[in-house]
Amino acid sequence: MQLDPRRILIFRTVAREGSVSGGARALGWTQPAVSQHIRLLEEEVGQALLLRSSTGVTLTEAGERLLRHADGIAGLLGSAEAELASLAEGAGSVTIAAFPSALADFVPRAIAAARLAAPGLTARVIEVEPPEAIEAVLAGDADIAVAFEYDELHDDVQLTRIDLGPDPSRIVLPAAHGLARSSAIDIASLAGDDWVGGCERCRAHLESLAADAGFSPRIQFETDDFVAAQAFVSATGSVTLLPDMALRALTRDDVVVVPLADGSGRTVSLRHRHGAERVPAVQTVLDALQRIWSERVA
C-alpha cells in the first residue's frame, strides 16, 4: 500500500468540513476533482473512508483512524513550513572562522548586526589564522572565512572571494623613543632597534619590509599576542609592527603608534563556498560583515 500524502490532506479537509462540497470550497477546487481524489485514496487503502449522504459525510472506522494520522501529517508540514519560513528570513546557524584581531575588532559587531536583522540567527566562531580558516571552509567545517594576505592576492577558484579592504601596518614605539613624534616612519630608520616579532609565519611581513630596506630585524621577543607585544614595547624599549585592526581593538596608553611611510599592510577578505550566499543566514552574515567593515573605515 502506497498512500499519496496530498490525497490524505484532501481527505482531511473534507472530513473537517463535513462534506465534499465544503472541502472543495475550502481547497478552492471543483467538487468533482475532490471526489476523484477521495475515490482514488479509498482505492489505495482498499476500503471506504467516507459515507456520503444528503447532509454531508460521516467517517468510517478506517476514515477516523486515517484522520488522526492526517492531522499528524498536517502538523508536521505546518512545523516544516514555519521552520523554512524562519530560515528564509535569515534564521539558521552560521560558523565563521577568523583570525584573532578580526575577532577583537569588527566580527563581533557584525554578528550583533546580523542577529538584529535576523533574530533567529545563531553564530559560532572559530579562532584560526587565514590558511586554517580557508581550509575549514573547504572542508565544510565553517561557512565563512575571514582572512588576510600581504603583497600578492591569491585567488582560490574553489571559493568565492569578497575583498573588504586594506588593513595598514603600524609601527609601535615606546613613548620615549626618538621617533615617537614622527608623522610617518621609514622602517629603515629602525634597523638598529630591538624588535618584538610574531611566530615565523606571522613575522614574514616585517622581515620582507626590512629586507627591502636592507636590514634584518633583530628580534629579541616573540609573541603573536598583540597586547603582549605592546607590553614588551613599553617595558623593554623595543619596537614592533602591528596591523591597524589589532590596535583599534586595544592600544596601550604607554606606547605610540606611527604609520609606515610606505602605507603597506595586508588586505582583508571573506571566503565562502560557491552558492553559499543563497543560504539566507549566510547572506545575512556576509552583508553584516561588509557593512560593519565599511562603517569602521568610513
mmCIF file of C-alpha atoms in Angstrom:
data_model
loop_
_atom_site.group_PDB
_atom_site.id
_atom_site.type_symbol
_atom_site.label_atom_id
_atom_site.label_comp_id
_atom_site.label_asym_id
_atom_site.label_seq_id
_atom_site.Cartn_x
_atom_site.Cartn_y
_atom_site.Cartn_z
ATOM 1 C CA MET A 1 0.000 0.000 0.000
ATOM 2 C CA GLN A 2 1.387 3.386 -1.030
ATOM 3 C CA LEU A 3 -0.663 6.321 0.212
ATOM 4 C CA ASP A 4 -0.494 9.680 -1.542
ATOM 5 C CA PRO A 5 0.129 12.349 1.165
ATOM 6 C CA ARG A 6 -1.628 15.002 -0.922
ATOM 7 C CA ARG A 7 -4.788 12.913 -1.103
ATOM 8 C CA ILE A 8 -4.611 12.295 2.651
ATOM 9 C CA LEU A 9 -4.631 16.061 3.227
ATOM 10 C CA ILE A 10 -7.532 16.485 0.798
ATOM 11 C CA PHE A 11 -9.407 13.790 2.719
ATOM 12 C CA ARG A 12 -8.608 15.630 5.970
ATOM 13 C CA THR A 13 -10.089 18.851 4.629
ATOM 14 C CA VAL A 14 -13.278 17.082 3.532
ATOM 15 C CA ALA A 15 -13.571 15.318 6.904
ATOM 16 C CA ARG A 16 -13.074 18.576 8.820
ATOM 17 C CA GLU A 17 -15.550 20.487 6.620
ATOM 18 C CA GLY A 18 -18.140 17.695 6.913
ATOM 19 C CA SER A 19 -18.903 17.392 3.201
ATOM 20 C CA VAL A 20 -17.251 17.018 -0.173
ATOM 21 C CA SER A 21 -18.671 20.343 -1.305
ATOM 22 C CA GLY A 22 -17.369 22.053 1.850
ATOM 23 C CA GLY A 23 -13.939 20.539 1.326
ATOM 24 C CA ALA A 24 -13.936 21.712 -2.289
ATOM 25 C CA ARG A 25 -14.761 25.286 -1.214
ATOM 26 C CA ALA A 26 -12.014 25.255 1.435
ATOM 27 C CA LEU A 27 -9.485 23.977 -1.080
ATOM 28 C CA GLY A 28 -10.657 26.219 -3.910
ATOM 29 C CA TRP A 29 -11.232 23.205 -6.139
ATOM 30 C CA THR A 30 -14.207 21.813 -8.000
ATOM 31 C CA GLN A 31 -16.336 19.199 -6.256
ATOM 32 C CA PRO A 32 -15.747 16.522 -8.966
ATOM 33 C CA ALA A 33 -11.957 16.966 -8.595
ATOM 34 C CA VAL A 34 -12.150 16.462 -4.825
ATOM 35 C CA SER A 35 -14.454 13.452 -5.237
ATOM 36 C CA GLN A 36 -11.969 11.918 -7.679
ATOM 37 C CA HIS A 37 -9.096 12.222 -5.182
ATOM 38 C CA ILE A 38 -11.202 10.702 -2.388
ATOM 39 C CA ARG A 39 -12.156 7.792 -4.662
ATOM 40 C CA LEU A 40 -8.516 7.160 -5.581
ATOM 41 C CA LEU A 41 -7.486 7.306 -1.911
ATOM 42 C CA GLU A 42 -10.164 4.764 -0.995
ATOM 43 C CA GLU A 43 -8.801 2.525 -3.742
ATOM 44 C CA GLU A 44 -5.317 2.867 -2.248
ATOM 45 C CA VAL A 45 -6.481 1.847 1.247
ATOM 46 C CA GLY A 46 -8.812 -0.814 -0.123
ATOM 47 C CA GLN A 47 -11.916 0.299 1.796
ATOM 48 C CA ALA A 48 -14.381 3.124 2.254
ATOM 49 C CA LEU A 49 -13.290 6.142 4.275
ATOM 50 C CA LEU A 50 -16.414 8.289 3.956
ATOM 51 C CA LEU A 51 -20.108 7.516 3.924
ATOM 52 C CA ARG A 52 -21.959 10.113 1.858
ATOM 53 C CA SER A 53 -25.480 11.346 2.499
ATOM 54 C CA SER A 54 -27.625 14.328 1.601
ATOM 55 C CA THR A 55 -26.406 16.128 4.732
ATOM 56 C CA GLY A 56 -22.708 15.540 4.215
ATOM 57 C CA VAL A 57 -20.246 12.793 5.056
ATOM 58 C CA THR A 58 -19.546 10.609 8.059
ATOM 59 C CA LEU A 59 -16.319 8.734 8.653
ATOM 60 C CA THR A 60 -15.958 5.003 8.698
ATOM 61 C CA GLU A 61 -13.689 3.450 11.315
ATOM 62 C CA ALA A 62 -10.903 3.419 8.722
ATOM 63 C CA GLY A 63 -11.617 7.063 7.978
ATOM 64 C CA GLU A 64 -11.409 8.040 11.673
ATOM 65 C CA ARG A 65 -8.080 6.278 12.075
ATOM 66 C CA LEU A 66 -6.696 7.830 8.906
ATOM 67 C CA LEU A 67 -7.885 11.265 10.028
ATOM 68 C CA ARG A 68 -5.757 11.018 13.172
ATOM 69 C CA HIS A 69 -2.700 10.335 11.029
ATOM 70 C CA ALA A 70 -3.744 13.086 8.603
ATOM 71 C CA ASP A 71 -3.806 15.561 11.484
ATOM 72 C CA GLY A 72 -0.277 14.491 12.385
ATOM 73 C CA ILE A 73 0.899 14.941 8.801
ATOM 74 C CA ALA A 74 -0.667 18.397 8.650
ATOM 75 C CA GLY A 75 1.008 19.312 11.937
ATOM 76 C CA LEU A 76 4.428 18.176 10.710
ATOM 77 C CA LEU A 77 4.009 20.066 7.449
ATOM 78 C CA GLY A 78 2.977 23.158 9.383
ATOM 79 C CA SER A 79 6.108 22.893 11.518
ATOM 80 C CA ALA A 80 8.247 22.405 8.418
ATOM 81 C CA GLU A 81 6.693 25.463 6.764
ATOM 82 C CA ALA A 82 7.330 27.573 9.871
ATOM 83 C CA GLU A 83 10.968 26.431 10.106
ATOM 84 C CA LEU A 84 11.604 27.033 6.407
ATOM 85 C CA ALA A 85 9.934 30.452 6.579
ATOM 86 C CA SER A 86 12.185 31.322 9.505
ATOM 87 C CA LEU A 87 15.253 30.214 7.561
ATOM 88 C CA ALA A 88 14.110 32.236 4.546
ATOM 89 C CA GLU A 89 14.060 35.306 6.795
ATOM 90 C CA GLY A 90 17.722 34.771 7.724
ATOM 91 C CA ALA A 91 17.491 32.491 10.736
ATOM 92 C CA GLY A 92 19.773 29.489 10.997
ATOM 93 C CA SER A 93 23.301 28.712 12.122
ATOM 94 C CA VAL A 94 26.474 30.169 10.584
ATOM 95 C CA THR A 95 30.069 29.305 11.514
ATOM 96 C CA ILE A 96 32.748 31.961 10.980
ATOM 97 C CA ALA A 97 36.466 31.144 11.006
ATOM 98 C CA ALA A 98 38.524 34.280 11.675
ATOM 99 C CA PHE A 99 41.947 35.418 12.859
ATOM 100 C CA PRO A 100 42.355 36.882 16.379
ATOM 101 C CA SER A 101 42.472 40.614 15.610
ATOM 102 C CA ALA A 102 39.336 40.346 13.448
ATOM 103 C CA LEU A 103 37.566 38.660 16.355
ATOM 104 C CA ALA A 104 38.752 41.509 18.561
ATOM 105 C CA ASP A 105 37.550 44.150 16.115
ATOM 106 C CA PHE A 106 34.699 44.063 13.615
ATOM 107 C CA VAL A 107 33.493 40.434 13.628
ATOM 108 C CA PRO A 108 31.602 40.604 16.967
ATOM 109 C CA ARG A 109 29.824 43.798 15.873
ATOM 110 C CA ALA A 110 28.937 42.212 12.545
ATOM 111 C CA ILE A 111 27.451 39.195 14.314
ATOM 112 C CA ALA A 112 25.404 41.514 16.545
ATOM 113 C CA ALA A 113 24.143 43.370 13.469
ATOM 114 C CA ALA A 114 23.262 40.092 11.729
ATOM 115 C CA ARG A 115 21.321 38.860 14.764
ATOM 116 C CA LEU A 116 19.457 42.171 14.892
ATOM 117 C CA ALA A 117 18.484 41.740 11.229
ATOM 118 C CA ALA A 118 17.544 38.067 11.759
ATOM 119 C CA PRO A 119 16.697 37.378 15.426
ATOM 120 C CA GLY A 120 16.608 33.607 14.851
ATOM 121 C CA LEU A 121 20.208 33.531 13.612
ATOM 122 C CA THR A 122 22.926 31.852 15.670
ATOM 123 C CA ALA A 123 26.641 32.311 15.013
ATOM 124 C CA ARG A 124 29.627 30.204 16.038
ATOM 125 C CA VAL A 125 33.203 31.433 15.694
ATOM 126 C CA ILE A 126 36.470 29.536 15.280
ATOM 127 C CA GLU A 127 39.706 31.416 16.039
ATOM 128 C CA VAL A 128 42.301 30.372 13.458
ATOM 129 C CA GLU A 129 44.819 32.010 11.146
ATOM 130 C CA PRO A 130 43.831 32.542 7.468
ATOM 131 C CA PRO A 131 45.221 29.301 5.973
ATOM 132 C CA GLU A 132 43.335 27.221 8.541
ATOM 133 C CA ALA A 133 40.208 29.368 8.153
ATOM 134 C CA ILE A 134 40.147 28.771 4.406
ATOM 135 C CA GLU A 135 40.749 25.058 4.940
ATOM 136 C CA ALA A 136 37.813 24.997 7.375
ATOM 137 C CA VAL A 137 35.522 26.431 4.689
ATOM 138 C CA LEU A 138 36.811 23.998 2.064
ATOM 139 C CA ALA A 139 36.231 21.107 4.488
ATOM 140 C CA GLY A 140 32.716 22.275 5.331
ATOM 141 C CA ASP A 141 33.613 22.995 8.965
ATOM 142 C CA ALA A 142 32.937 26.726 8.549
ATOM 143 C CA ASP A 143 30.610 28.750 6.328
ATOM 144 C CA ILE A 144 32.688 31.935 6.102
ATOM 145 C CA ALA A 145 36.421 32.568 6.449
ATOM 146 C CA VAL A 146 37.717 35.994 7.423
ATOM 147 C CA ALA A 147 41.246 36.033 6.030
ATOM 148 C CA PHE A 148 44.095 38.371 5.095
ATOM 149 C CA GLU A 149 47.029 38.414 2.730
ATOM 150 C CA TYR A 150 50.143 40.546 2.340
ATOM 151 C CA ASP A 151 51.508 41.595 -1.032
ATOM 152 C CA GLU A 152 50.037 39.425 -3.793
ATOM 153 C CA LEU A 153 46.412 38.310 -3.575
ATOM 154 C CA HIS A 154 45.873 34.591 -4.170
ATOM 155 C CA ASP A 155 42.513 33.600 -5.608
ATOM 156 C CA ASP A 156 41.189 30.120 -4.936
ATOM 157 C CA VAL A 157 38.795 29.005 -7.652
ATOM 158 C CA GLN A 158 37.165 26.635 -5.176
ATOM 159 C CA LEU A 159 35.840 29.538 -3.102
ATOM 160 C CA THR A 160 34.129 32.868 -3.657
ATOM 161 C CA ARG A 161 36.266 35.803 -2.511
ATOM 162 C CA ILE A 162 34.939 39.149 -1.268
ATOM 163 C CA ASP A 163 37.618 41.790 -0.657
ATOM 164 C CA LEU A 164 36.872 44.041 2.309
ATOM 165 C CA GLY A 165 39.865 46.359 2.016
ATOM 166 C CA PRO A 166 43.331 47.234 3.306
ATOM 167 C CA ASP A 167 44.467 46.944 6.908
ATOM 168 C CA PRO A 168 47.663 49.028 7.062
ATOM 169 C CA SER A 169 50.608 48.094 9.261
ATOM 170 C CA ARG A 170 51.698 50.439 12.066
ATOM 171 C CA ILE A 171 54.935 50.888 13.964
ATOM 172 C CA VAL A 172 54.504 50.702 17.746
ATOM 173 C CA LEU A 173 57.151 52.565 19.746
ATOM 174 C CA PRO A 174 57.849 53.319 23.404
ATOM 175 C CA ALA A 175 56.608 56.778 24.334
ATOM 176 C CA ALA A 176 60.192 57.913 24.914
ATOM 177 C CA HIS A 177 61.519 56.702 21.561
ATOM 178 C CA GLY A 178 63.290 59.294 19.459
ATOM 179 C CA LEU A 179 60.852 58.795 16.553
ATOM 180 C CA ALA A 180 57.701 58.793 18.683
ATOM 181 C CA ARG A 181 56.666 62.232 17.416
ATOM 182 C CA SER A 182 57.069 61.339 13.735
ATOM 183 C CA SER A 183 54.093 61.646 11.401
ATOM 184 C CA ALA A 184 55.289 58.567 9.498
ATOM 185 C CA ILE A 185 58.280 56.239 9.773
ATOM 186 C CA ASP A 186 60.518 54.676 7.155
ATOM 187 C CA ILE A 187 61.232 51.208 8.523
ATOM 188 C CA ALA A 188 64.908 51.599 7.572
ATOM 189 C CA SER A 189 65.255 54.139 10.395
ATOM 190 C CA LEU A 190 64.580 51.327 12.898
ATOM 191 C CA ALA A 191 67.329 48.998 11.648
ATOM 192 C CA GLY A 192 69.262 49.372 14.903
ATOM 193 C CA ASP A 193 66.309 48.724 17.251
ATOM 194 C CA ASP A 194 65.332 45.565 19.059
ATOM 195 C CA TRP A 195 62.085 44.124 17.753
ATOM 196 C CA VAL A 196 59.095 42.187 19.064
ATOM 197 C CA GLY A 197 58.111 39.704 16.383
ATOM 198 C CA GLY A 198 55.438 37.081 15.946
ATOM 199 C CA CYS A 199 55.844 33.434 15.061
ATOM 200 C CA GLU A 200 57.869 32.534 11.994
ATOM 201 C CA ARG A 201 54.851 32.745 9.690
ATOM 202 C CA CYS A 202 53.386 35.844 11.358
ATOM 203 C CA ARG A 203 56.550 37.952 11.151
ATOM 204 C CA ALA A 204 57.086 37.322 7.429
ATOM 205 C CA HIS A 205 55.724 40.783 6.548
ATOM 206 C CA LEU A 206 58.138 42.500 8.942
ATOM 207 C CA GLU A 207 61.079 40.528 7.578
ATOM 208 C CA SER A 208 60.049 41.291 3.988
ATOM 209 C CA LEU A 209 59.832 45.049 4.651
ATOM 210 C CA ALA A 210 63.156 45.009 6.488
ATOM 211 C CA ALA A 211 64.850 43.057 3.697
ATOM 212 C CA ASP A 212 63.636 45.623 1.150
ATOM 213 C CA ALA A 213 65.117 48.332 3.409
ATOM 214 C CA GLY A 214 68.441 46.492 3.566
ATOM 215 C CA PHE A 215 68.483 45.018 7.056
ATOM 216 C CA SER A 216 67.392 42.009 9.094
ATOM 217 C CA PRO A 217 65.308 42.851 12.176
ATOM 218 C CA ARG A 218 66.929 41.943 15.480
ATOM 219 C CA ILE A 219 64.013 40.046 17.042
ATOM 220 C CA GLN A 220 64.515 39.792 20.798
ATOM 221 C CA PHE A 221 60.990 38.827 21.855
ATOM 222 C CA GLU A 222 58.443 36.604 20.142
ATOM 223 C CA THR A 223 54.672 36.675 20.668
ATOM 224 C CA ASP A 224 51.584 36.558 18.467
ATOM 225 C CA ASP A 225 49.513 38.319 21.140
ATOM 226 C CA PHE A 226 49.114 41.967 20.119
ATOM 227 C CA VAL A 227 48.517 43.049 23.715
ATOM 228 C CA ALA A 228 51.652 41.241 24.925
ATOM 229 C CA ALA A 229 53.651 42.746 22.043
ATOM 230 C CA GLN A 230 52.740 46.250 23.222
ATOM 231 C CA ALA A 231 53.677 45.309 26.793
ATOM 232 C CA PHE A 232 57.148 44.260 25.607
ATOM 233 C CA VAL A 233 57.499 47.544 23.685
ATOM 234 C CA SER A 234 56.618 49.556 26.775
ATOM 235 C CA ALA A 235 58.739 47.553 29.220
ATOM 236 C CA THR A 236 61.854 46.864 27.136
ATOM 237 C CA GLY A 237 62.163 49.828 24.769
ATOM 238 C CA SER A 238 61.844 47.573 21.733
ATOM 239 C CA VAL A 239 59.586 48.279 18.738
ATOM 240 C CA THR A 240 57.084 46.194 16.829
ATOM 241 C CA LEU A 241 54.934 46.120 13.716
ATOM 242 C CA LEU A 242 51.213 45.503 14.204
ATOM 243 C CA PRO A 243 48.158 45.731 11.932
ATOM 244 C CA ASP A 244 45.855 48.682 12.428
ATOM 245 C CA MET A 245 42.991 46.307 13.213
ATOM 246 C CA ALA A 246 44.757 44.951 16.289
ATOM 247 C CA LEU A 247 45.477 48.460 17.525
ATOM 248 C CA ARG A 248 41.865 49.504 17.015
ATOM 249 C CA ALA A 249 40.897 46.759 19.418
ATOM 250 C CA LEU A 250 43.369 47.919 22.071
ATOM 251 C CA THR A 251 46.252 50.391 22.198
ATOM 252 C CA ARG A 252 48.119 50.826 25.465
ATOM 253 C CA ASP A 253 48.470 54.344 26.854
ATOM 254 C CA ASP A 254 52.241 53.960 27.298
ATOM 255 C CA VAL A 255 53.084 53.279 23.632
ATOM 256 C CA VAL A 256 52.946 55.415 20.497
ATOM 257 C CA VAL A 257 51.553 54.267 17.149
ATOM 258 C CA VAL A 258 53.014 55.753 13.960
ATOM 259 C CA PRO A 259 52.060 54.912 10.342
ATOM 260 C CA LEU A 260 54.574 53.352 7.994
ATOM 261 C CA ALA A 261 55.779 55.838 5.409
ATOM 262 C CA ASP A 262 55.016 53.453 2.542
ATOM 263 C CA GLY A 263 51.477 52.699 3.795
ATOM 264 C CA SER A 264 51.975 48.960 3.364
ATOM 265 C CA GLY A 265 49.854 46.358 5.096
ATOM 266 C CA ARG A 266 47.529 43.473 4.446
ATOM 267 C CA THR A 267 44.275 43.015 2.556
ATOM 268 C CA VAL A 268 41.319 41.538 4.444
ATOM 269 C CA SER A 269 38.802 39.368 2.621
ATOM 270 C CA LEU A 270 35.941 36.943 3.106
ATOM 271 C CA ARG A 271 35.756 33.464 1.559
ATOM 272 C CA HIS A 272 32.784 31.126 1.220
ATOM 273 C CA ARG A 273 31.766 28.140 -0.870
ATOM 274 C CA HIS A 274 30.174 28.881 -4.218
ATOM 275 C CA GLY A 275 26.410 29.141 -3.802
ATOM 276 C CA ALA A 276 26.533 29.584 -0.019
ATOM 277 C CA GLU A 277 25.234 33.122 -0.496
ATOM 278 C CA ARG A 278 21.875 31.592 -1.474
ATOM 279 C CA VAL A 279 21.504 30.412 2.132
ATOM 280 C CA PRO A 280 19.704 33.359 3.790
ATOM 281 C CA ALA A 281 21.578 33.093 7.107
ATOM 282 C CA VAL A 282 24.971 33.078 5.362
ATOM 283 C CA GLN A 283 23.994 36.057 3.199
ATOM 284 C CA THR A 284 22.783 37.931 6.283
ATOM 285 C CA VAL A 285 26.191 37.468 7.938
ATOM 286 C CA LEU A 286 28.098 38.338 4.738
ATOM 287 C CA ASP A 287 26.080 41.548 4.427
ATOM 288 C CA ALA A 288 26.728 42.432 8.062
ATOM 289 C CA LEU A 289 30.483 41.790 7.809
ATOM 290 C CA GLN A 290 30.748 44.023 4.741
ATOM 291 C CA ARG A 291 28.583 46.757 6.257
ATOM 292 C CA ILE A 292 30.435 46.888 9.575
ATOM 293 C CA TRP A 293 33.796 46.896 7.776
ATOM 294 C CA SER A 294 32.636 49.841 5.639
ATOM 295 C CA GLU A 295 31.490 51.719 8.740
ATOM 296 C CA ARG A 296 34.786 51.159 10.552
ATOM 297 C CA VAL A 297 36.838 52.634 7.692
ATOM 298 C CA ALA A 298 34.428 55.468 6.859
#
